[in-house]
Phi, psi and omega in degrees: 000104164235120194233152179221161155231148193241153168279164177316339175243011177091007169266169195278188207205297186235159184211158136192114172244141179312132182246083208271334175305336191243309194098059165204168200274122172254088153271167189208132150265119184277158161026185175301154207195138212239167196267327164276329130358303173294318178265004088009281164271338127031271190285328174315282230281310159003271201294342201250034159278282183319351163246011177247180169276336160346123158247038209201138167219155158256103200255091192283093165288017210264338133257068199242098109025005174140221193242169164239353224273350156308268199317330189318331164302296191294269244306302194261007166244351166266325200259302173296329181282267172334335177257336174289308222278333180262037175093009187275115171255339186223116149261088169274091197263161214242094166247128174283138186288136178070039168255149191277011169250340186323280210327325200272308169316355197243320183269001166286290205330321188261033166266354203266159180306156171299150163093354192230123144227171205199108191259171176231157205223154133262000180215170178253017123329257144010266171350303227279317197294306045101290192293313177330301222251348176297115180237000000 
């Protein structure tokens, strides 16, 4: 299952697919990416922990465009009660130190729930390794 979204000009923007080798849900961001965009995809990663088996993303930023720290507000009050109830416990997500979104990956990380937690990476080695040892 790889599902995408595109933007007003037919570029993909967001990916997120199942990853069955590690066992967890992978997004990956393109380019500049809009606030509704963000929550778009959001509800994308919702469903699709809610059609998977999955407790764990990998949430690859590294080409992501600009900031999300607008949404961070709707991300933890739409999104995080539905991805804890469909089972999401670990988020790692990979912002390289001096990308201009880390600050906003550092204010989702301290909104998530007990029982959810969500580290930030600069390499994806680190992540994976992160992700691996995480329940």
């Amino acid at each position: 299952m790889k599902k995408e979204l595109r933007n007003s000009n037919d570029e993909v923007y967001f990916t997120v697919e199942v990853d069955k080798e590690n066992g967890w849900l992978k997004g990956c961001w393109y380019g500049a990416v809009t606030i509704e965009q963000v929550k778009s995809a959001g509800l994308l990663y919702v469903d699709a922990l809610q059609r998977s088996p999955y407790s764990k993303i990998l949430n690859d930023a590294r080409h992501y465009i600009g900031s999300f720290l607008d949404a961070n507000e709707w991300l933890e009050r739409v999104c995080f009660p539905p991805a804890v109830q469909a089972g999401l416990t670990c988020l790692a997500s990979l912002v390289p130190e001096g990308h201009e979104g880390r600050l906003a990956a550092e204010d989702l990380g301290k909104r998530a729930r007990p029982g959810f937690k969500v580290y930030i990476y600069d390499n994806e080695e680190d992540a994976v390794q992160w992700l691996k040892g995480c329940r």
